[in-house]
Amino acid sequence: MSNLAKQITLNNGAVLKNSVVMAPMTTWASNDDYTVSEGELAYYRYRNNGAGMMITGCTHIQENGIGFTNEFAAYDDKFIPGLKKLASTFKENGAKAILQINHAGNKALPDLFEGDVVSSSSVETKATDFAPALKPKELTEEEITQIIRDFGETTRRAIEAGFDGIEIHGAHGFLLQNFVSPFFNKRQDQWGGSLENRLRFPMAVVTEIKRVIEAYASKDFILGYRISPDEPMAGALRMTDTYALTDKLIDMGVTYIHASLPDALQAKPVDATDDVTYLEALSQHINQRVLFVAAGMIQTPQQAEKILEKGALPAIGHGFVTEPLWMEKAEAGQADDIRLTIKKNDVVDLRLPEKMWVAIQNSGDWFTIE
């Protein structure tokens, strides 16, 4: 357990108490007005003694950026009191509290807001688990500028609420990835076309967020960026695009890059011609220039150790859902006692919010339920 328990010092001086990250996962648990609920606080309070860094499920920076039902919001100052409670809960036992901020783009849920679903271009999206197939509205220059400002404003709220950092959600086909992807970005202006132009929007978001951090936060405020390395469609996002994105993020001084992978130890790029995994390729490219975090089907301490050996911090999602005491049991040498499935009789003990338990039961093969 020595490697997982090792403290990590980030490039801005922040120190993580250990090398384990709680991955961001939606809990579908907000109040109906999108404020943080007591159920969500109870869920995280039971899990806040383990990871060195805990990342919230995503919160939307605009009303039309919501990607999940009962996703707590942060697009207005009225949400700060709830955000303060959430940050405080995360930090009770020394974890760094990270607020993941997002605009769902073409995956936004149109039944939950008035107005249009928006994206980089008006390219029809395929149906997903969370959104129907639809053709989004192409953002105007003025709307793009406002979204950039709103990412900054949500960062300010995170700072005021007491979070130790924010993570920009640039993965899972949400708005930032809509701009980077040549499949979804068909623009012919400064925001599309060449790779340089497709990267302009995320770079503008990072620039604005860094300006806000410099104005309002301490020097050790953490700035992370989450990526999905590629997309399955022809003519879509590929590793070469992602390498260029990571290079720019590193040059801009982000604190860490977080890769969301289908299976961190096994999955390979869609156009792979060898046995090199996403994890290995990204770790080699990043080459310790910045902290690298990887998520994807990491459930056991043994798997987490292998992620560390490959050059990344393990971000554990499902493992903390099924076993709130994951880190405590790992440190105690009780890996065999870590629960990997959800038993219906354990739901109350697991402190799963009611709406989260309903979503899990309706999710198909996300979890094994006994």
Tab-separated table of C-alpha atoms in Angstrom:
chain	number	residue	atom	x	y	z
A	1	MET	CA	0.000	0.000	0.000
A	2	SER	CA	3.020	2.317	0.178
A	3	ASN	CA	2.479	3.710	-3.325
A	4	LEU	CA	-1.233	4.492	-2.931
A	5	ALA	CA	-0.578	6.120	0.444
A	6	LYS	CA	2.205	8.358	-0.891
A	7	GLN	CA	1.652	12.112	-0.688
A	8	ILE	CA	1.666	14.020	-3.984
A	9	THR	CA	2.870	17.603	-4.395
A	10	LEU	CA	1.312	19.356	-7.386
A	11	ASN	CA	3.014	21.892	-9.649
A	12	ASN	CA	1.321	24.780	-7.809
A	13	GLY	CA	2.445	23.625	-4.370
A	14	ALA	CA	-0.805	21.946	-3.309
A	15	VAL	CA	-0.291	18.642	-1.494
A	16	LEU	CA	-2.556	15.598	-1.794
A	17	LYS	CA	-2.554	13.392	1.307
A	18	ASN	CA	-2.329	10.268	-0.856
A	19	SER	CA	-2.223	9.135	-4.489
A	20	VAL	CA	-5.872	8.133	-4.883
A	21	VAL	CA	-8.510	10.318	-6.577
A	22	MET	CA	-12.273	9.962	-6.245
A	23	ALA	CA	-13.473	10.191	-9.834
A	24	PRO	CA	-16.369	12.509	-10.723
A	25	MET	CA	-19.667	10.683	-10.976
A	26	THR	CA	-23.124	12.181	-11.159
A	27	THR	CA	-25.393	11.312	-8.252
A	28	TRP	CA	-28.708	12.513	-9.781
A	29	ALA	CA	-29.313	13.804	-6.262
A	30	SER	CA	-29.909	17.562	-6.284
A	31	ASN	CA	-33.050	19.140	-4.914
A	32	ASP	CA	-35.623	19.938	-7.587
A	33	ASP	CA	-34.359	23.539	-7.679
A	34	TYR	CA	-30.850	22.175	-8.467
A	35	THR	CA	-29.417	23.117	-5.080
A	36	VAL	CA	-27.194	20.613	-3.276
A	37	SER	CA	-29.332	18.175	-1.290
A	38	GLU	CA	-28.822	16.680	2.147
A	39	GLY	CA	-28.777	13.262	0.486
A	40	GLU	CA	-25.811	14.248	-1.637
A	41	LEU	CA	-23.971	15.617	1.387
A	42	ALA	CA	-24.598	12.378	3.304
A	43	TYR	CA	-23.334	10.330	0.354
A	44	TYR	CA	-20.033	12.209	0.196
A	45	ARG	CA	-19.632	12.499	3.989
A	46	TYR	CA	-19.493	8.701	4.161
A	47	ARG	CA	-16.753	8.663	1.512
A	48	ASN	CA	-14.588	11.655	2.442
A	49	ASN	CA	-11.952	9.868	4.513
A	50	GLY	CA	-10.316	8.033	1.635
A	51	ALA	CA	-9.064	9.812	-1.469
A	52	GLY	CA	-6.470	12.568	-1.453
A	53	MET	CA	-8.520	14.468	-4.034
A	54	MET	CA	-12.290	14.263	-4.498
A	55	ILE	CA	-13.963	15.545	-7.668
A	56	THR	CA	-17.677	16.311	-7.736
A	57	GLY	CA	-20.003	15.159	-10.452
A	58	CYS	CA	-20.383	17.880	-13.054
A	59	THR	CA	-22.266	21.101	-12.381
A	60	HIS	CA	-23.609	23.252	-15.214
A	61	ILE	CA	-22.321	26.786	-15.825
A	62	GLN	CA	-25.446	27.870	-17.742
A	63	GLU	CA	-29.070	26.820	-17.435
A	64	ASN	CA	-28.979	25.193	-20.882
A	65	GLY	CA	-25.809	23.281	-20.008
A	66	ILE	CA	-27.430	20.622	-17.825
A	67	GLY	CA	-26.554	17.068	-18.861
A	68	PHE	CA	-28.168	14.956	-16.140
A	69	THR	CA	-31.446	15.020	-14.267
A	70	ASN	CA	-31.076	16.440	-10.751
A	71	GLU	CA	-27.586	17.712	-11.500
A	72	PHE	CA	-26.753	20.388	-8.926
A	73	ALA	CA	-26.173	23.808	-10.494
A	74	ALA	CA	-23.572	26.564	-10.130
A	75	TYR	CA	-24.613	29.089	-12.798
A	76	ASP	CA	-25.838	31.709	-10.313
A	77	ASP	CA	-24.678	33.129	-6.960
A	78	LYS	CA	-27.839	31.744	-5.351
A	79	PHE	CA	-26.222	28.309	-5.471
A	80	ILE	CA	-23.161	29.326	-3.423
A	81	PRO	CA	-24.611	28.366	0.010
A	82	GLY	CA	-25.129	24.775	-1.125
A	83	LEU	CA	-21.741	24.700	-2.820
A	84	LYS	CA	-20.171	25.804	0.469
A	85	LYS	CA	-21.750	22.852	2.252
A	86	LEU	CA	-20.495	20.499	-0.453
A	87	ALA	CA	-16.927	21.840	-0.336
A	88	SER	CA	-16.881	21.677	3.457
A	89	THR	CA	-18.109	18.075	3.403
A	90	PHE	CA	-15.399	17.041	0.955
A	91	LYS	CA	-12.656	18.662	3.040
A	92	GLU	CA	-13.619	17.345	6.490
A	93	ASN	CA	-10.873	14.705	6.512
A	94	GLY	CA	-8.170	16.419	4.494
A	95	ALA	CA	-9.152	15.679	0.906
A	96	LYS	CA	-8.737	18.362	-1.725
A	97	ALA	CA	-12.195	19.357	-2.951
A	98	ILE	CA	-12.561	19.860	-6.717
A	99	LEU	CA	-15.698	21.228	-8.407
A	100	GLN	CA	-16.155	19.835	-11.922
A	101	ILE	CA	-17.684	22.526	-14.134
A	102	ASN	CA	-19.377	21.789	-17.419
A	103	HIS	CA	-21.627	22.783	-20.270
A	104	ALA	CA	-23.275	19.709	-21.770
A	105	GLY	CA	-23.459	21.195	-25.276
A	106	ASN	CA	-25.262	18.897	-27.680
A	107	LYS	CA	-25.926	16.428	-24.848
A	108	ALA	CA	-27.947	18.892	-22.783
A	109	LEU	CA	-31.413	17.730	-21.745
A	110	PRO	CA	-33.950	19.972	-23.530
A	111	ASP	CA	-36.845	19.060	-21.236
A	112	LEU	CA	-35.022	20.680	-18.290
A	113	PHE	CA	-34.665	24.247	-19.580
A	114	GLU	CA	-36.200	26.814	-21.890
A	115	GLY	CA	-34.356	27.595	-25.095
A	116	ASP	CA	-32.132	25.757	-27.518
A	117	VAL	CA	-29.672	22.910	-27.170
A	118	VAL	CA	-26.427	24.405	-28.455
A	119	SER	CA	-23.118	23.185	-29.816
A	120	SER	CA	-20.141	24.237	-31.908
A	121	SER	CA	-22.128	23.404	-35.070
A	122	SER	CA	-25.582	22.186	-36.020
A	123	VAL	CA	-24.586	18.524	-36.343
A	124	GLU	CA	-27.167	15.961	-35.303
A	125	THR	CA	-26.133	13.945	-32.288
A	126	LYS	CA	-26.737	10.247	-31.888
A	127	ALA	CA	-29.090	9.207	-29.109
A	128	THR	CA	-27.341	8.586	-25.786
A	129	ASP	CA	-28.399	7.296	-22.405
A	130	PHE	CA	-29.096	10.864	-21.333
A	131	ALA	CA	-30.317	12.738	-24.386
A	132	PRO	CA	-32.399	12.061	-27.492
A	133	ALA	CA	-31.041	12.497	-30.988
A	134	LEU	CA	-31.449	16.111	-32.048
A	135	LYS	CA	-29.888	18.873	-34.117
A	136	PRO	CA	-28.416	21.567	-31.856
A	137	LYS	CA	-28.229	25.276	-32.617
A	138	GLU	CA	-24.832	26.567	-33.722
A	139	LEU	CA	-23.487	29.035	-31.181
A	140	THR	CA	-23.007	32.643	-32.239
A	141	GLU	CA	-19.837	34.608	-31.519
A	142	GLU	CA	-21.662	36.511	-28.778
A	143	GLU	CA	-22.916	33.283	-27.183
A	144	ILE	CA	-19.436	31.757	-27.246
A	145	THR	CA	-18.051	34.826	-25.498
A	146	GLN	CA	-20.760	34.579	-22.829
A	147	ILE	CA	-20.066	30.894	-22.203
A	148	ILE	CA	-16.381	31.659	-21.720
A	149	ARG	CA	-17.307	34.330	-19.176
A	150	ASP	CA	-19.682	31.941	-17.429
A	151	PHE	CA	-16.957	29.332	-17.010
A	152	GLY	CA	-15.005	32.079	-15.267
A	153	GLU	CA	-17.966	33.141	-13.131
A	154	THR	CA	-18.572	29.547	-12.009
A	155	THR	CA	-14.901	29.294	-11.073
A	156	ARG	CA	-15.335	32.418	-8.934
A	157	ARG	CA	-18.260	30.747	-7.173
A	158	ALA	CA	-16.133	27.650	-6.559
A	159	ILE	CA	-13.489	29.849	-4.943
A	160	GLU	CA	-16.061	31.662	-2.795
A	161	ALA	CA	-17.570	28.335	-1.759
A	162	GLY	CA	-14.213	27.075	-0.481
A	163	PHE	CA	-13.285	24.503	-3.111
A	164	ASP	CA	-9.583	23.787	-3.520
A	165	GLY	CA	-9.867	23.715	-7.289
A	166	ILE	CA	-12.004	23.168	-10.359
A	167	GLU	CA	-11.939	20.603	-13.130
A	168	ILE	CA	-13.024	21.679	-16.604
A	169	HIS	CA	-15.115	18.901	-18.141
A	170	GLY	CA	-13.720	18.588	-21.635
A	171	ALA	CA	-14.724	14.952	-22.093
A	172	HIS	CA	-17.689	12.691	-22.889
A	173	GLY	CA	-18.848	14.616	-25.949
A	174	PHE	CA	-19.908	17.708	-24.004
A	175	LEU	CA	-19.442	21.279	-25.262
A	176	LEU	CA	-15.677	21.649	-25.043
A	177	GLN	CA	-15.217	18.365	-26.889
A	178	ASN	CA	-17.850	19.508	-29.421
A	179	PHE	CA	-15.411	22.265	-30.398
A	180	VAL	CA	-12.267	20.103	-30.444
A	181	SER	CA	-13.882	17.315	-32.489
A	182	PRO	CA	-13.697	17.668	-36.294
A	183	PHE	CA	-16.858	15.541	-36.486
A	184	PHE	CA	-19.004	17.973	-34.502
A	185	ASN	CA	-17.199	21.232	-35.293
A	186	LYS	CA	-17.910	22.261	-38.892
A	187	ARG	CA	-17.435	25.995	-38.358
A	188	GLN	CA	-15.596	28.137	-40.865
A	189	ASP	CA	-14.719	31.022	-38.529
A	190	GLN	CA	-11.961	31.419	-35.933
A	191	TRP	CA	-13.571	28.708	-33.786
A	192	GLY	CA	-13.443	25.880	-36.341
A	193	GLY	CA	-11.731	24.330	-39.325
A	194	SER	CA	-8.047	23.833	-38.547
A	195	LEU	CA	-6.904	22.049	-35.400
A	196	GLU	CA	-5.576	25.358	-34.095
A	197	ASN	CA	-9.012	26.927	-34.493
A	198	ARG	CA	-10.813	23.940	-32.980
A	199	LEU	CA	-8.607	24.248	-29.899
A	200	ARG	CA	-9.288	27.969	-29.595
A	201	PHE	CA	-12.457	27.601	-27.501
A	202	PRO	CA	-11.013	25.377	-24.749
A	203	MET	CA	-7.918	27.579	-24.657
A	204	ALA	CA	-10.115	30.661	-24.231
A	205	VAL	CA	-11.987	28.940	-21.389
A	206	VAL	CA	-8.707	28.057	-19.656
A	207	THR	CA	-7.408	31.602	-20.131
A	208	GLU	CA	-10.522	33.110	-18.545
A	209	ILE	CA	-10.463	30.649	-15.664
A	210	LYS	CA	-6.791	31.363	-14.998
A	211	ARG	CA	-7.595	35.094	-14.933
A	212	VAL	CA	-10.289	34.479	-12.322
A	213	ILE	CA	-8.018	32.231	-10.260
A	214	GLU	CA	-5.284	34.868	-10.240
A	215	ALA	CA	-7.779	37.533	-9.169
A	216	TYR	CA	-9.630	35.620	-6.439
A	217	ALA	CA	-7.825	32.436	-5.365
A	218	SER	CA	-4.683	31.406	-3.536
A	219	LYS	CA	-1.651	30.254	-5.516
A	220	ASP	CA	-2.318	26.603	-4.741
A	221	PHE	CA	-5.814	26.605	-6.283
A	222	ILE	CA	-6.010	23.559	-8.544
A	223	LEU	CA	-6.967	23.706	-12.235
A	224	GLY	CA	-7.673	20.358	-13.868
A	225	TYR	CA	-8.939	19.461	-17.329
A	226	ARG	CA	-10.753	16.219	-18.188
A	227	ILE	CA	-10.426	14.665	-21.638
A	228	SER	CA	-11.804	11.817	-23.694
A	229	PRO	CA	-8.922	10.840	-25.996
A	230	ASP	CA	-10.906	10.020	-29.144
A	231	GLU	CA	-14.317	9.272	-30.637
A	232	PRO	CA	-15.500	6.121	-32.468
A	233	MET	CA	-16.915	7.770	-35.605
A	234	ALA	CA	-14.999	8.196	-38.859
A	235	GLY	CA	-13.590	11.687	-39.262
A	236	ALA	CA	-13.870	12.363	-35.535
A	237	LEU	CA	-11.556	13.142	-32.623
A	238	ARG	CA	-8.293	11.203	-32.670
A	239	MET	CA	-5.233	10.892	-30.461
A	240	THR	CA	-3.281	13.387	-32.562
A	241	ASP	CA	-5.882	16.043	-31.697
A	242	THR	CA	-5.681	15.088	-28.037
A	243	TYR	CA	-1.876	15.234	-28.018
A	244	ALA	CA	-2.061	18.783	-29.371
A	245	LEU	CA	-4.682	19.688	-26.753
A	246	THR	CA	-2.628	18.270	-23.876
A	247	ASP	CA	0.478	20.115	-25.087
A	248	LYS	CA	-1.381	23.425	-25.046
A	249	LEU	CA	-2.900	22.714	-21.628
A	250	ILE	CA	0.530	21.939	-20.210
A	251	ASP	CA	1.986	25.097	-21.764
A	252	MET	CA	-0.837	27.092	-20.141
A	253	GLY	CA	0.035	25.727	-16.722
A	254	VAL	CA	-2.870	23.485	-15.770
A	255	THR	CA	-2.361	21.498	-12.570
A	256	TYR	CA	-3.401	18.136	-13.952
A	257	ILE	CA	-4.881	16.365	-16.973
A	258	HIS	CA	-7.535	13.742	-16.307
A	259	ALA	CA	-8.252	11.084	-18.935
A	260	SER	CA	-11.637	9.350	-18.822
A	261	LEU	CA	-11.013	5.920	-20.355
A	262	PRO	CA	-13.322	2.976	-21.102
A	263	ASP	CA	-10.938	0.635	-19.239
A	264	ALA	CA	-7.767	2.263	-17.966
A	265	LEU	CA	-5.667	-0.908	-18.029
A	266	GLN	CA	-6.971	-2.474	-21.233
A	267	ALA	CA	-8.591	-0.045	-23.686
A	268	LYS	CA	-6.735	1.050	-26.815
A	269	PRO	CA	-7.290	3.985	-29.209
A	270	VAL	CA	-9.917	3.398	-31.889
A	271	ASP	CA	-7.343	3.446	-34.669
A	272	ALA	CA	-4.668	1.489	-32.777
A	273	THR	CA	-2.334	-0.661	-34.850
A	274	ASP	CA	-0.423	-2.079	-31.874
A	275	ASP	CA	-1.033	-3.104	-28.270
A	276	VAL	CA	-0.332	0.301	-26.720
A	277	THR	CA	-3.219	1.350	-24.476
A	278	TYR	CA	-4.642	4.851	-24.050
A	279	LEU	CA	-3.010	4.962	-20.631
A	280	GLU	CA	0.419	4.050	-21.928
A	281	ALA	CA	0.221	6.390	-24.929
A	282	LEU	CA	-0.951	9.384	-22.907
A	283	SER	CA	1.487	8.730	-20.085
A	284	GLN	CA	4.347	8.590	-22.565
A	285	HIS	CA	3.218	11.776	-24.301
A	286	ILE	CA	2.621	13.762	-21.119
A	287	ASN	CA	5.937	12.421	-19.847
A	288	GLN	CA	5.559	13.782	-16.299
A	289	ARG	CA	5.332	17.369	-17.563
A	290	VAL	CA	2.161	17.682	-15.475
A	291	LEU	CA	0.218	15.413	-13.125
A	292	PHE	CA	-1.694	12.769	-15.071
A	293	VAL	CA	-4.898	11.229	-13.670
A	294	ALA	CA	-6.664	8.268	-15.273
A	295	ALA	CA	-10.137	6.818	-14.698
A	296	GLY	CA	-11.814	3.748	-16.123
A	297	MET	CA	-12.883	0.501	-14.436
A	298	ILE	CA	-10.354	0.769	-11.588
A	299	GLN	CA	-11.947	-1.114	-8.715
A	300	THR	CA	-9.275	-2.918	-6.696
A	301	PRO	CA	-6.092	-1.704	-4.958
A	302	GLN	CA	-4.096	-4.012	-7.215
A	303	GLN	CA	-5.497	-2.301	-10.299
A	304	ALA	CA	-4.853	1.111	-8.765
A	305	GLU	CA	-1.216	0.169	-8.116
A	306	LYS	CA	-0.825	-0.805	-11.780
A	307	ILE	CA	-2.154	2.622	-12.832
A	308	LEU	CA	0.492	4.274	-10.648
A	309	GLU	CA	3.162	2.092	-12.223
A	310	LYS	CA	2.054	3.352	-15.642
A	311	GLY	CA	2.585	6.976	-14.582
A	312	ALA	CA	-0.900	8.167	-13.555
A	313	LEU	CA	-2.889	8.651	-10.373
A	314	PRO	CA	-5.861	6.253	-10.263
A	315	ALA	CA	-9.287	7.951	-10.285
A	316	ILE	CA	-11.766	5.541	-8.737
A	317	GLY	CA	-15.478	5.979	-9.415
A	318	HIS	CA	-17.557	2.820	-9.107
A	319	GLY	CA	-15.232	1.535	-6.393
A	320	PHE	CA	-16.229	4.335	-4.028
A	321	VAL	CA	-19.905	3.856	-4.883
A	322	THR	CA	-19.896	0.184	-3.920
A	323	GLU	CA	-17.344	0.578	-1.096
A	324	PRO	CA	-17.305	3.908	0.782
A	325	LEU	CA	-14.403	2.618	2.910
A	326	TRP	CA	-12.322	1.668	-0.135
A	327	MET	CA	-9.152	3.463	0.930
A	328	GLU	CA	-9.395	2.455	4.573
A	329	LYS	CA	-9.726	-1.220	3.637
A	330	ALA	CA	-6.924	-0.936	1.086
A	331	GLU	CA	-4.574	0.612	3.642
A	332	ALA	CA	-5.497	-2.047	6.200
A	333	GLY	CA	-4.628	-4.858	3.794
A	334	GLN	CA	-8.282	-5.845	3.493
A	335	ALA	CA	-8.554	-5.685	-0.279
A	336	ASP	CA	-10.590	-8.898	-0.335
A	337	ASP	CA	-13.238	-7.187	1.806
A	338	ILE	CA	-13.801	-4.355	-0.666
A	339	ARG	CA	-17.324	-4.646	-2.072
A	340	LEU	CA	-17.384	-4.648	-5.884
A	341	THR	CA	-21.137	-5.113	-6.295
A	342	ILE	CA	-24.226	-3.502	-4.816
A	343	LYS	CA	-26.381	-5.741	-2.678
A	344	LYS	CA	-29.919	-4.473	-2.300
A	345	ASN	CA	-29.680	-5.019	1.443
A	346	ASP	CA	-26.666	-2.646	1.555
A	347	VAL	CA	-28.304	0.360	-0.138
A	348	VAL	CA	-29.146	2.111	3.140
A	349	ASP	CA	-25.660	1.463	4.527
A	350	LEU	CA	-24.087	2.794	1.325
A	351	ARG	CA	-25.951	6.127	1.818
A	352	LEU	CA	-27.013	6.097	-1.837
A	353	PRO	CA	-29.382	9.003	-2.527
A	354	GLU	CA	-32.792	7.729	-3.564
A	355	LYS	CA	-32.632	9.167	-7.092
A	356	MET	CA	-29.120	7.777	-7.547
A	357	TRP	CA	-30.284	4.288	-6.563
A	358	VAL	CA	-33.155	4.530	-9.049
A	359	ALA	CA	-30.740	5.636	-11.790
A	360	ILE	CA	-28.345	2.791	-10.986
A	361	GLN	CA	-31.152	0.226	-11.209
A	362	ASN	CA	-32.186	1.650	-14.593
A	363	SER	CA	-28.650	1.883	-15.957
A	364	GLY	CA	-28.221	-1.593	-17.340
A	365	ASP	CA	-24.707	-2.937	-16.849
A	366	TRP	CA	-23.086	0.002	-15.032
A	367	PHE	CA	-23.127	-1.923	-11.753
A	368	THR	CA	-23.670	-5.510	-10.719
A	369	ILE	CA	-26.664	-5.609	-8.392
A	370	GLU	CA	-27.323	-8.613	-6.199
